Each structure stands twice: as C-alpha cells, then as structure tokens.
Coordinates of C-alpha atoms (C1' of nucleotides) in Angstrom, one line a residue:
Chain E
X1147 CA 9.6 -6.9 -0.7
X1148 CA 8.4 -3.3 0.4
X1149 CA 6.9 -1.9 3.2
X1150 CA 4.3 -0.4 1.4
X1151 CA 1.1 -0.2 2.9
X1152 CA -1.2 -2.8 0.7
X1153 CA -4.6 -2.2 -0.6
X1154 CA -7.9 -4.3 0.0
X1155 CA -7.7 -3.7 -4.0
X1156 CA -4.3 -5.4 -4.6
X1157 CA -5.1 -8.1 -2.4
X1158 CA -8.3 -9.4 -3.8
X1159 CA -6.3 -9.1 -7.6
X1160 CA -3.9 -11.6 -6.3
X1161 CA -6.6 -14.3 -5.9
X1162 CA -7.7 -13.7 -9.0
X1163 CA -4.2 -14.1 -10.4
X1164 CA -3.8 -17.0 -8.5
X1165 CA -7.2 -18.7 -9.9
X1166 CA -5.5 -17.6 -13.5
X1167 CA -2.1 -19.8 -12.6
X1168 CA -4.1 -22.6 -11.4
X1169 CA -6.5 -22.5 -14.7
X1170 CA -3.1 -22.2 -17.1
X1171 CA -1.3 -24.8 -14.7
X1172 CA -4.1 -27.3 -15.5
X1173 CA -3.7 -26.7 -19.0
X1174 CA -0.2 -27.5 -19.0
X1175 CA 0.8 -24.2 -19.5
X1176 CA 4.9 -24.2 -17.6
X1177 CA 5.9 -19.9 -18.2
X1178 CA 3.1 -16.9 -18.7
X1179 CA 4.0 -13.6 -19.2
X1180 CA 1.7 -9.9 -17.8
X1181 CA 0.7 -9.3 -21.4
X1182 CA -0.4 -12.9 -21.8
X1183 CA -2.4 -13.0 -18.2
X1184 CA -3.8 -10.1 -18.7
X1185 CA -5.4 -10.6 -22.6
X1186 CA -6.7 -14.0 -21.9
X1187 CA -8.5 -12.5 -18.4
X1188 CA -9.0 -9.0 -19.1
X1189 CA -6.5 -7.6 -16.8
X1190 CA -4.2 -4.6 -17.2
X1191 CA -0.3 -5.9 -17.8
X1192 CA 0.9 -2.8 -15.6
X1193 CA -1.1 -3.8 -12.9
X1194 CA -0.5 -7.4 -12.5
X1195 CA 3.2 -6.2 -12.5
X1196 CA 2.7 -3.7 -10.3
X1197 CA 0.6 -5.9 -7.6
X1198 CA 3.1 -8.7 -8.1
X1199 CA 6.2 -6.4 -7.1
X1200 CA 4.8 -5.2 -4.0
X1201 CA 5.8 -8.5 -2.3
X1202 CA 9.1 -9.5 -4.7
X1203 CA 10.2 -9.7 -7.7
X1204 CA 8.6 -13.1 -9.8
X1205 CA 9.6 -12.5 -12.9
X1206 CA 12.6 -12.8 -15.7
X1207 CA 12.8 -9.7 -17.8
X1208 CA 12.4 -11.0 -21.5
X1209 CA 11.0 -14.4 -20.1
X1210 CA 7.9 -13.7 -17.8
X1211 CA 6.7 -15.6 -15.1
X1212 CA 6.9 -19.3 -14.3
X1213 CA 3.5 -20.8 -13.6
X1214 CA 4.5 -23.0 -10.8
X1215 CA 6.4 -21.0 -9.1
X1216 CA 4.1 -17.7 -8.8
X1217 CA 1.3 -20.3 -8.0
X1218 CA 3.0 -21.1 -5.0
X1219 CA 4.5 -17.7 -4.0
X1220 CA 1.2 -15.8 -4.1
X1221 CA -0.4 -19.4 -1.9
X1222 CA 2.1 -18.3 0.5
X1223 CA 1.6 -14.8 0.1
X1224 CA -2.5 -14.9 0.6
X1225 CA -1.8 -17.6 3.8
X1226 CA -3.0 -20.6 1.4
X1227 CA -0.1 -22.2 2.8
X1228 CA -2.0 -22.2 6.5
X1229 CA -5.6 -24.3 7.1
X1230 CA -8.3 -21.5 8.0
X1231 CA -10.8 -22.9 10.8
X1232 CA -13.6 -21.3 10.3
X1233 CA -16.6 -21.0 12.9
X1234 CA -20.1 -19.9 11.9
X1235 CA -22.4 -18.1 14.1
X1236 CA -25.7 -18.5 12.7
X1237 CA -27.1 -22.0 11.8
X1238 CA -29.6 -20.3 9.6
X1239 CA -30.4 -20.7 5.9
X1240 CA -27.1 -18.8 4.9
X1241 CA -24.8 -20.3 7.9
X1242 CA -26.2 -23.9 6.8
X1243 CA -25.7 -22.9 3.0
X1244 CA -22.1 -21.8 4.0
X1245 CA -21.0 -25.1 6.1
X1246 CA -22.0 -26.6 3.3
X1247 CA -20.2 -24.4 0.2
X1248 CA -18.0 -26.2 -2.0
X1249 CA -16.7 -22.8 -3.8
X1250 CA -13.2 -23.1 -1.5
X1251 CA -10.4 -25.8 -1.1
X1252 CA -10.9 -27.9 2.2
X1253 CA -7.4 -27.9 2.2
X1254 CA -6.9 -24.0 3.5
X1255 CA -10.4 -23.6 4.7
X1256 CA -11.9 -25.5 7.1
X1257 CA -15.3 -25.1 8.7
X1258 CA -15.3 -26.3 12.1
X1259 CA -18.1 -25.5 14.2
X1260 CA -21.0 -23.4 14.1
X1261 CA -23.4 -21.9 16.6
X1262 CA -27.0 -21.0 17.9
X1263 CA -28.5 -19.0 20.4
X1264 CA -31.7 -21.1 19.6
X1265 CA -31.6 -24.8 21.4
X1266 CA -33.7 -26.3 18.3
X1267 CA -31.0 -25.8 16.4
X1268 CA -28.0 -27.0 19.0
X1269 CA -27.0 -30.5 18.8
X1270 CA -27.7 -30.7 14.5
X1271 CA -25.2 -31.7 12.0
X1272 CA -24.7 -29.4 8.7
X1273 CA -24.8 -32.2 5.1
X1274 CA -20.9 -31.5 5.7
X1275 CA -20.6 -32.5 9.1
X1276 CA -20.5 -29.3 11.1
X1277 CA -21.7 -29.5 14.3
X1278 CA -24.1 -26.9 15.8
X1279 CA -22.8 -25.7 19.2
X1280 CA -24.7 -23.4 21.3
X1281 CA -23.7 -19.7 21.5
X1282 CA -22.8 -20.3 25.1
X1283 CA -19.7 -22.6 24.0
X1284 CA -18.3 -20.1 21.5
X1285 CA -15.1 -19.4 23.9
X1286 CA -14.3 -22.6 24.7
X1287 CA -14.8 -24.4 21.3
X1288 CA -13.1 -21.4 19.1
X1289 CA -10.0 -22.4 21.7
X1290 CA -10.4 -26.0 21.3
X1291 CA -10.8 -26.0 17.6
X1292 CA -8.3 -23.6 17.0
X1293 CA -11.2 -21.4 14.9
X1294 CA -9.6 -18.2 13.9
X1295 CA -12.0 -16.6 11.4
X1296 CA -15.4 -16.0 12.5
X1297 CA -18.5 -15.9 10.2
X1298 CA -21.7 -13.7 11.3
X1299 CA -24.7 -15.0 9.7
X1300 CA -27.3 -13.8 12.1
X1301 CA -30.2 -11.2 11.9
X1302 CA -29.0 -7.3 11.3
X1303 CA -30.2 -6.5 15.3
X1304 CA -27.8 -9.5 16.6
X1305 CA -24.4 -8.9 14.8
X1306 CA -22.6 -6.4 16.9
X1307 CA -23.4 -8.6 20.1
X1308 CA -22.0 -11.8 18.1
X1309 CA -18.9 -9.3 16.8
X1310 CA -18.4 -8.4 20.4
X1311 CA -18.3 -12.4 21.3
X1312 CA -16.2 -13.6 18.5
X1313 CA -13.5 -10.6 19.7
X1314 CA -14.1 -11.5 23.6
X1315 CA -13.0 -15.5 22.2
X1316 CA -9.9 -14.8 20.6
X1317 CA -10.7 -14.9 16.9
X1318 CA -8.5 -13.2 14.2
X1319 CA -10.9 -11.8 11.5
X1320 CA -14.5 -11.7 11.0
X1321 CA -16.4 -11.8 7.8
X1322 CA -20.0 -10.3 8.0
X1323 CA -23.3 -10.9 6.4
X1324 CA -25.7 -9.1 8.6
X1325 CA -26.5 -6.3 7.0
X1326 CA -25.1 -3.6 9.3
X1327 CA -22.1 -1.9 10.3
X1328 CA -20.5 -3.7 13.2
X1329 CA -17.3 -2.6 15.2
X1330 CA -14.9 -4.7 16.9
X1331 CA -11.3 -4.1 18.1
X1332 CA -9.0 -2.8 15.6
X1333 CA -6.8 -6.0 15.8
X1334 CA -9.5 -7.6 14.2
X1335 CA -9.7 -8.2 10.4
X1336 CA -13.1 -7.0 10.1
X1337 CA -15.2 -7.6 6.3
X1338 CA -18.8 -7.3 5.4
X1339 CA -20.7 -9.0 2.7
X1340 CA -23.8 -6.8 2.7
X1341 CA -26.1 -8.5 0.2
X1342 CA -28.7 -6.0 1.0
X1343 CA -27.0 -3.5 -0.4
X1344 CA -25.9 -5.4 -3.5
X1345 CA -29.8 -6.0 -4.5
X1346 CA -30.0 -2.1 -3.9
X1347 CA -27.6 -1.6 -6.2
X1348 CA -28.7 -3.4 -8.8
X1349 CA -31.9 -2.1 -8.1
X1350 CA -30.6 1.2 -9.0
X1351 CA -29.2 0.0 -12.1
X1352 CA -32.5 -1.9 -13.1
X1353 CA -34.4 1.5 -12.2
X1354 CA -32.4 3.2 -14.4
X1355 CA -31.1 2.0 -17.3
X1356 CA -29.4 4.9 -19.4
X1357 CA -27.4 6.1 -16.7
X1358 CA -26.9 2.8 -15.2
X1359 CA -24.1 1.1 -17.9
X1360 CA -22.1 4.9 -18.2
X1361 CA -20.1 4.3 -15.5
X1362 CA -18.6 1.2 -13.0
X1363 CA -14.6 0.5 -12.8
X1364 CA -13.8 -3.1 -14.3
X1365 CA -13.0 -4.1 -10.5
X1366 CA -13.7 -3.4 -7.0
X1367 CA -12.9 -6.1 -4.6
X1368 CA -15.3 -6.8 -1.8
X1369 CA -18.3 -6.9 0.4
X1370 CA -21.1 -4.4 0.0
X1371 CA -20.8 -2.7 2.8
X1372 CA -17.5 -1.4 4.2
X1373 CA -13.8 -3.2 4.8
X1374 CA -12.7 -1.9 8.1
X1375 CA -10.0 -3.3 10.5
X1376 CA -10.6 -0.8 13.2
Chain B
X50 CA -29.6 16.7 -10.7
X51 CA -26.3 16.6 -13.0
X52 CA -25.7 13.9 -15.6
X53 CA -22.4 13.2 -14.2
X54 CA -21.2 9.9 -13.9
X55 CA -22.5 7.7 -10.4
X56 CA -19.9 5.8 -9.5
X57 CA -20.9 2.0 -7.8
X58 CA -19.4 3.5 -4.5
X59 CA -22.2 6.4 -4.1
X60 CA -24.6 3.6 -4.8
X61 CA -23.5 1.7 -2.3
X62 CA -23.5 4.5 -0.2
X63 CA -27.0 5.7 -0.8
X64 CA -28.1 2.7 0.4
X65 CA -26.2 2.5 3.6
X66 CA -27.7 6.5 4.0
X67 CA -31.4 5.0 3.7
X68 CA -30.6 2.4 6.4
X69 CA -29.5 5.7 8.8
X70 CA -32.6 6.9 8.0
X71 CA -34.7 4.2 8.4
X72 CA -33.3 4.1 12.1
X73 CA -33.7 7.5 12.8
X74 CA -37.3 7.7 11.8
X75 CA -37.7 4.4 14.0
X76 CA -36.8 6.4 16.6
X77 CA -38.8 9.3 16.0
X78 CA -36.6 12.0 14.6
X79 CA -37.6 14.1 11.9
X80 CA -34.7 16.0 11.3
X81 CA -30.9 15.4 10.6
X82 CA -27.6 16.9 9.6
X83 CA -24.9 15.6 7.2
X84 CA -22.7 15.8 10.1
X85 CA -25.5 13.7 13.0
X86 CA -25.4 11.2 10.6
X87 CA -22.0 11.7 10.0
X88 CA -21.2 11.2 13.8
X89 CA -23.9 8.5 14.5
X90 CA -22.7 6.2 11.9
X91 CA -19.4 6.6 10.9
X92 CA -19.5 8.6 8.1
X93 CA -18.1 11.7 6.7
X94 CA -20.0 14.5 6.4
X95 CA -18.9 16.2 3.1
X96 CA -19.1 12.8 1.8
X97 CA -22.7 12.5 2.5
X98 CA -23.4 15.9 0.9
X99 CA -21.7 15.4 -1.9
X100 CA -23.0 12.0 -2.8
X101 CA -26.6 13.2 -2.2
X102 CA -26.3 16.5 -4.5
X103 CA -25.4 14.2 -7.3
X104 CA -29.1 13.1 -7.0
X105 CA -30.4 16.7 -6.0
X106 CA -30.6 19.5 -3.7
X107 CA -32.4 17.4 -0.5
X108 CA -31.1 20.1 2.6
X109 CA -31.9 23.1 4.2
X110 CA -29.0 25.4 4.8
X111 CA -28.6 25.9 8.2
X112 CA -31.2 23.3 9.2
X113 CA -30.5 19.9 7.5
X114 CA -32.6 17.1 6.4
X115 CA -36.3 16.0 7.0
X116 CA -36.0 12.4 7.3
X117 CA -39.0 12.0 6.0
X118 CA -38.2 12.9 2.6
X119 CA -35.1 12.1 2.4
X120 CA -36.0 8.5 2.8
X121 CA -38.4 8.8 0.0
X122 CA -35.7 10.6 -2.1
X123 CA -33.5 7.6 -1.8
X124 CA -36.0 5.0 -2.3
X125 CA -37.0 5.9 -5.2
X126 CA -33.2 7.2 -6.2
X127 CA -32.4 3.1 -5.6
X128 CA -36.0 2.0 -7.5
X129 CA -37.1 0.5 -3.9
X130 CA -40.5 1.9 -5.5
X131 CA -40.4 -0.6 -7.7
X132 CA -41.0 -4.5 -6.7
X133 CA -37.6 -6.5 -8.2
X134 CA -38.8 -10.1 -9.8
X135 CA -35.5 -12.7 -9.0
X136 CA -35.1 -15.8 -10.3
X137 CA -32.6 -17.5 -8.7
X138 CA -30.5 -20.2 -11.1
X139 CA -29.0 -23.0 -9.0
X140 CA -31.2 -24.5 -6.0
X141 CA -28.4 -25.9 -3.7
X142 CA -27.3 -24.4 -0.5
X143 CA -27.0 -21.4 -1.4
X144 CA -29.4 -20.7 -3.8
X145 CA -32.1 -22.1 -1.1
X146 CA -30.5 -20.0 1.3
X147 CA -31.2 -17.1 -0.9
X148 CA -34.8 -18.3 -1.7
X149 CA -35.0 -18.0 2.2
X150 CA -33.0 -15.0 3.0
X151 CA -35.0 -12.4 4.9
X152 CA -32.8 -9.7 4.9
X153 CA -34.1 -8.0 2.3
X154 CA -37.8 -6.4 2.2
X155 CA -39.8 -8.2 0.3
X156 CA -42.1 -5.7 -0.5
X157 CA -39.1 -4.5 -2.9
X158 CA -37.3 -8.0 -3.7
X159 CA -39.5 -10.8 -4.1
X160 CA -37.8 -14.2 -5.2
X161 CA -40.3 -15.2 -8.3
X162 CA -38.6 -18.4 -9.2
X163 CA -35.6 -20.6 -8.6
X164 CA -34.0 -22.9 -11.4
X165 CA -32.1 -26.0 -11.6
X166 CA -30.8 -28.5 -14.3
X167 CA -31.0 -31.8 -11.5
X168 CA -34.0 -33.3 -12.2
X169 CA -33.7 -34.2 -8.4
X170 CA -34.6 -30.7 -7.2
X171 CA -37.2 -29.5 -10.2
X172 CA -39.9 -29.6 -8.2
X173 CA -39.2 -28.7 -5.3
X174 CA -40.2 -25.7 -3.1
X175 CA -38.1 -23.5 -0.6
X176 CA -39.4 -23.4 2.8
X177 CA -40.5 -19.6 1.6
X178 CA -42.8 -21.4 -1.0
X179 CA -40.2 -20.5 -4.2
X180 CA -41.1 -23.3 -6.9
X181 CA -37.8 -24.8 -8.7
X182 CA -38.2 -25.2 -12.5
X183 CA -36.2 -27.0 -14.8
X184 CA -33.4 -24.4 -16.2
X185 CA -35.0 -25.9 -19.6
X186 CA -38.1 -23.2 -19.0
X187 CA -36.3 -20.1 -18.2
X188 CA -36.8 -18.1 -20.7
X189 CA -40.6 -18.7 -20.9
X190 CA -40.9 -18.4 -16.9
X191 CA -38.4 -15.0 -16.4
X192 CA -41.4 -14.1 -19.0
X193 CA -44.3 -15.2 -17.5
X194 CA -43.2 -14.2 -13.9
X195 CA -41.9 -10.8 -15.3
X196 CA -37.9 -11.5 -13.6
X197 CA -35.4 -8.5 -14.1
X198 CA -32.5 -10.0 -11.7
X199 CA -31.0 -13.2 -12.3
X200 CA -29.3 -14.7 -9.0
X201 CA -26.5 -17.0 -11.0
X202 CA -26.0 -20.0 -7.9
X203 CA -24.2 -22.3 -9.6
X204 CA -20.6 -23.4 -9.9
X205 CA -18.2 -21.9 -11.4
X206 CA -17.8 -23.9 -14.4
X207 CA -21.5 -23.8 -15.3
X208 CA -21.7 -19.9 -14.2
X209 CA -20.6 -18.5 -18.1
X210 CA -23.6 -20.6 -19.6
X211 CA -25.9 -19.8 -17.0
X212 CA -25.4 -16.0 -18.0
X213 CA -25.9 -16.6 -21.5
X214 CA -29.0 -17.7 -20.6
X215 CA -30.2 -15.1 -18.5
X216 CA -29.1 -12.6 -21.0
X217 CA -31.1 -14.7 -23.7
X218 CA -34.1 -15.0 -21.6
X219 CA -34.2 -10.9 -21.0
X220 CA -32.9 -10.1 -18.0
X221 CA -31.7 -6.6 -16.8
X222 CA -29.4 -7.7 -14.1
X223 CA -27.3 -10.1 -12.8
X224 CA -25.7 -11.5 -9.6
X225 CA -23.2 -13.7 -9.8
X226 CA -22.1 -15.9 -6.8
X227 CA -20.1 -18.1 -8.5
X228 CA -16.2 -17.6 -8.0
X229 CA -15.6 -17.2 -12.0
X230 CA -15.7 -13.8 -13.8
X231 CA -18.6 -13.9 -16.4
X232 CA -18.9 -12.1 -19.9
X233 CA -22.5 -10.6 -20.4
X234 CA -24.2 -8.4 -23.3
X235 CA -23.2 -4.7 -22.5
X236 CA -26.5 -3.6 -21.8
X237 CA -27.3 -6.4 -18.7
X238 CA -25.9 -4.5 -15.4
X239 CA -23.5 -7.6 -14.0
X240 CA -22.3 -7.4 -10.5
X241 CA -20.3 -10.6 -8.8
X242 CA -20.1 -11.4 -5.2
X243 CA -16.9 -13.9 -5.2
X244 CA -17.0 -16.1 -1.7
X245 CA -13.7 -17.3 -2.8
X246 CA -11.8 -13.9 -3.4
X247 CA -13.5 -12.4 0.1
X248 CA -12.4 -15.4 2.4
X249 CA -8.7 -15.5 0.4
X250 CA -8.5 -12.0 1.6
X251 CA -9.3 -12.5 5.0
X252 CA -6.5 -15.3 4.7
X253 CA -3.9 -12.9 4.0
X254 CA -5.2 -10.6 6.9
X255 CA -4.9 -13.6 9.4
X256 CA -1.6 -15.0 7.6
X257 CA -0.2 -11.1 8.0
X258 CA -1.0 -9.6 11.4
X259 CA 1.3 -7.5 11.5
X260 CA 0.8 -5.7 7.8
X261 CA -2.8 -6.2 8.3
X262 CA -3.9 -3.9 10.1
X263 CA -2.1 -0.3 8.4
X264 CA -4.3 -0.3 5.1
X265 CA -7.8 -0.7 3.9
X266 CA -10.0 2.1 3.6
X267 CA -12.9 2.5 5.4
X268 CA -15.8 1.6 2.6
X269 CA -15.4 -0.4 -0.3
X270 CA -18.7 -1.3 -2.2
X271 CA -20.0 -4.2 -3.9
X272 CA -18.5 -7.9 -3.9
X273 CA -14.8 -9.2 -3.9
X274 CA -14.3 -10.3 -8.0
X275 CA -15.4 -7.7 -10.4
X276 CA -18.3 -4.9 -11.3
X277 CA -19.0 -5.1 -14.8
X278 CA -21.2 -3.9 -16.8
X279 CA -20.0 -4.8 -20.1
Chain U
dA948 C1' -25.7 30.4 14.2
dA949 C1' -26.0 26.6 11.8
dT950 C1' -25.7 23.8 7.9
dT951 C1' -25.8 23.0 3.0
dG952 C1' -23.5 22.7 -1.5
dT953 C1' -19.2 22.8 -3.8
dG954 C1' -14.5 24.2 -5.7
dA955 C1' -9.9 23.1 -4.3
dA956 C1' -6.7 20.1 -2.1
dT957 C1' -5.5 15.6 -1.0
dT958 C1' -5.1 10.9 -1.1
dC959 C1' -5.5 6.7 -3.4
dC960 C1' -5.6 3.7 -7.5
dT961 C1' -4.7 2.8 -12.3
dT962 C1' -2.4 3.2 -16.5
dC963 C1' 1.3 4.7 -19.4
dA964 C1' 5.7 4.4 -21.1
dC965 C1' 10.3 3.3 -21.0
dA966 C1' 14.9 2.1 -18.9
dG967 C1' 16.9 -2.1 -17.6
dC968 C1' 17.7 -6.8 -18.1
dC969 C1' 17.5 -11.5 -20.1
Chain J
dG1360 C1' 13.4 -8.8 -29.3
dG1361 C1' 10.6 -9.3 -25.6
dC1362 C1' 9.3 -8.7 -21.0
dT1363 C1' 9.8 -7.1 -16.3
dG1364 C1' 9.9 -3.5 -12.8
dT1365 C1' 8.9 1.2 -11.9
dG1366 C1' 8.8 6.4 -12.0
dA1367 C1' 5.7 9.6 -13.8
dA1368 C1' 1.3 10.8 -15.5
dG1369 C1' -3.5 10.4 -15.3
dG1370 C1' -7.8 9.5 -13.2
dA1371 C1' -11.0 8.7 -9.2
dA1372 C1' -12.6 9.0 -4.8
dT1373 C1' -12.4 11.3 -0.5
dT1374 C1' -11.9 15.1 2.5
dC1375 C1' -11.2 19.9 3.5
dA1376 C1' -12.7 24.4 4.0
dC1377 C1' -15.6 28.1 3.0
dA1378 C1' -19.0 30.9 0.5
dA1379 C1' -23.9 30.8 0.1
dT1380 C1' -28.2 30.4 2.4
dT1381 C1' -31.8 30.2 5.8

DNA sequence: AATTGTGAATTCCTTCACAGCC
DNA sequence: GGCTGTGAAGGAATTCACAATT
C-alpha cells in the first residue's frame, strides 16, 4: 500500500466496485477480471486497476481478481467492516425520509438518534424507530450512543450553528444537506449534498439543450456543493 | 460568449456565485469584485472570472460587478427564468420528502406531480398538496402537467425501468436517487445523486483518520455515482 | 489604482500501452 | 495467452500572473 494522497474521486469508484462484486457475487460469479468489470459496468480497466493498487495489490497477473476476496478487502478498505452511528439533526421532511432510508446495510450504518430545536417535534419516533431528541441533548446522546457521523438536515440559515454543535460534541464527519457552505474544524470529514444546486444544474441543461449533452465526464463523485475537510 | 465546452463543475459553480449574490444584494451592496467574493466566500478569484467569461463579459475593469445584473446574468445563464415542471416517481420517504422540500424556490421548481406503482399511496397528497398518480398515467400526466425533470425515488432495482419510462413519456432531465447507475437515451441530461456512495465515503474518512484529512479538493460538483448524459 | 479577462503554468485525473508475471 | 500493475502520455480543471482597460 502507498502513501499516496487519495482522491474524493478514487474513493467513491471503490463503492461502486464494491456494489459490482456484490452484484457478480450474487450471481455466482467466484474470479472477475478489470476488462470484464469494466465492460459489463462501463468502467475504464486502467482505472479500476489503478484505484485498486493504491491500497495493495488484489490481483493475479494472467488470472484477475477473486470476487470474494476483493469484496471483502475494499469492506475493510471503505470502514464497512465498522457499524456507522449516525445522528440526524433535523427531524424534518428530509431527516424523517432519511431515518427511514432503506438504500444502506443496517449492518454498517446505523441511525441512532435524531434531533430538534422545535419541542413539537421532541419526544416522536421515526417508522424506523429513531427517537427525536432535542437539540439541547446533542452532546450527551452523540457520547452515549457512540454517534460519530453527523447528518444536517436543517434550513440553509441554521447549518453552520448545527456544524458548530456536532464539532463542539465530538463527532467525526458531517454530511450536509442545507444548502450552504458550512465550516467546521479541519479534523472533521466535512461533505455536502447540495440538492439546490443539482436542480440548478439541470436547470441549465433543460435551458439549454444543444450545448447541454457536448460535454459532462462519465463520473464525478459527490455532493453538489463542495467536499472540504478543513 | 465562446462555444467552448461547460464543464458540470462551472455549473455548479454558477450556481453557488448566484447564492453570493443573492446575499450581497440582501444586504444592500450593489457592487463586487471577483476577489470580495473571492474572500467572503471561499472562492478563488481567477476562478470566478474565468468561469463567468465562459458565459460573457459581465465586469468592469477596475470596478467589478453590479450585483444587480450579475444575478440576472446567472439566472437566466441556469434557466431560473424559466419555471421547471417535476414529477417525482416513487412516493416513500424520500420522494415525499422531496414533494415537501423547501429549499428550492418555487417560483423556479414547482413539484407538478408525484408517481407510484402501490396502489396504497395513489391517491394520496403531500402535505405541500402534490397529488400521487398511478405510475400507469405517466406519460399522459408528464403531458398534461407539461414535466421536464423526472425525480427517479425508487429503489434501485426498479430505478432502470423507471428511466425508460421517463424517457418514453418525454422528459428532458433526470435525477436519479436511487443507488444504481441508469442507462438513458443520449439526448435526456441524467444526473445521479447516490446516498449510498456519499455515506460509503464518509465511512472511509471516519475508518481513516489519519489519511483522511491530506486529500480532497476543495469543490466537487454534482452527486456521488455518476454524471451522464448519454 | 483597481480590477477584469486570459494565456501560461500548474496540479490533478484519466487513459494508454506495455513490461512483468502467472 | 491473458491479465495485472504502472510509467508515461494525454486531458481537464485550477491557479498564477499580467496585459488590457476604465
């Protein structure tokens, strides 16, 4: 494994290589090779090689890849491996919607709590079974529950005030939905899911539509917004 | 204006520029620099000039920017002159959520209609007063309700054949939510925000403290998965 | 004097192409 | 023969730095 610094853009490739192994696994498929990965998902065989390296070497020149056993070194690799508790701050339409997701294995992350500055909301119970804390008990129950990733899901003028909580209570990385910038501490793992500017995009592309399908790179990992850790 | 190529990431940007804006003429200024904004909001200057002379020559050398006009530029550079028509396909959590979300204006975005194949949920209304069809009467509703942007909520093993329908029924863009990469016509602008891929990255950040924090670039547009147009 | 618009430099990311190995 | 791992090439995005302009 190298010291390399890694990208946002390797990093989000490895999930999707991971979701690839899990799909082949479930067919039954034992050994995979970059050139087979990368035809049946529209990859690029150099890549997948080339992100794969960056943490060891998988493979068996002339062979390829076993399925198994890259499924279970990129887990470890991405922290699958680990349970992620996850509190929400928010208990709005999207913090509710997000208790409630059922896009991600329970078995690495866990929602554990969420919260609520407003007391109409405090004391309710997600479908899931998340209970709604008020904002006041974010230190203590982030301790208690052992919540290390933090989840903004309140209005654009409240996020930097809830970014500045989550860092004051210990958590380890925050993923934002409010649309606006927020700073924190640079030891915090700091990612924004900006869905106002994703409709903006594609309003640009709906407005126009000659220009609009010339360019775009077949991948860009992330939030609207920004990816910043400092 | 040149007919160069816009990449996703000056979209992106654009957008986050008209936010600045929107701020500054909030609070009463009328004139700005590439390098106030620059400074206010964490932005590079030359960055900021450049991505706005792809679009046209907005400043004043040796003065700036009126605000003004430069938020009227970018509105209608993103088509926020235009009002967007959304159907949303999927009415669980997080299409509801969606249906609810007021982070967007909606004097640009207005959420039209919502879809579901659950006979439970066909009509039904979001708190916001969005009407769920049966996915049966999409084509004739994205019609009648003259819808641009489909909003694919669904999971991921339905998301390929909601897309087929979208692109069947007419529409110009797509959002995918689902944590699947989709296949649409060419012509329909497809962008993906993957839950999935975005929380699997903050796993690695939490998993990796120490790496963590070296990398990762200070803006990265759009949604963890994929950009395609094609 | 100040600030834009932009070519040049830089940094980062992707793809090519092949040596090395099974 | 086939496939990995990787140096080198190519392409994109960002930043620098300055000539042009008011």
């Amino acid at each position: 494994m190298k010291t390399e610094k890694i990208s946002e853009f390797t990093v989000s490739r490895l999930s999707i290589y991971l979701r690839c192994l899990n799909l082949l696994a479930a067919s039954g498929v034992t050994t995979t090779s970059s050139q087979a990965l990368a035809q049946q998902f529209q990859l690029n065989s150099a890549q997948i090689r080339k992100d794969l390296t960056y943490f060891g070497e998988f493979g068996v020149r002339g062979v390829g890849y076993n399925v198994a056993e890259l499924r279970q070194q990129l887990s470890k690799i991405l922290g699958l491996d680990l349970i992620h508790r996850i509190g929400i701050i928010g208990a709005g339409n999207l913090g509710m919607a997000l208790a409630n997701y059922r896009g991600f294995d329970p078995s690495h992350f866990q929602v554990a709590a969420m919260f609520d500055r407003d007391l109409s909301r405090v004391g309710e119970t997600s479908r899931s079974g998340v209970y709604v804390y008020h904002i006041k008990d974010l230190k203590p129950i982030v301790a208690s529950e052992n919540i290390r990733i933090g989840v903004i899901c309140v209005p654009a003028d409240d996020a930097q005030e809830v970014a500045n909580l989550l860092v004051t209570a210990g958590i380890t990385a925050i993923l934002n939905f409010a649309p606006v910038r927020v700073h924190t501490d640079p030891k915090v793992k700091l990612k924004s899911i900006d869905l106002a500017i994703s409709f903006e995009s594609l309003s640009y592309f709906v407005a126009k539509p000659a220009q609009a399908q010339a360019e775009s790179r077949k991948f860009v990992p992330h939030a609207a917004g920004e990816i910043v850790s400092d």
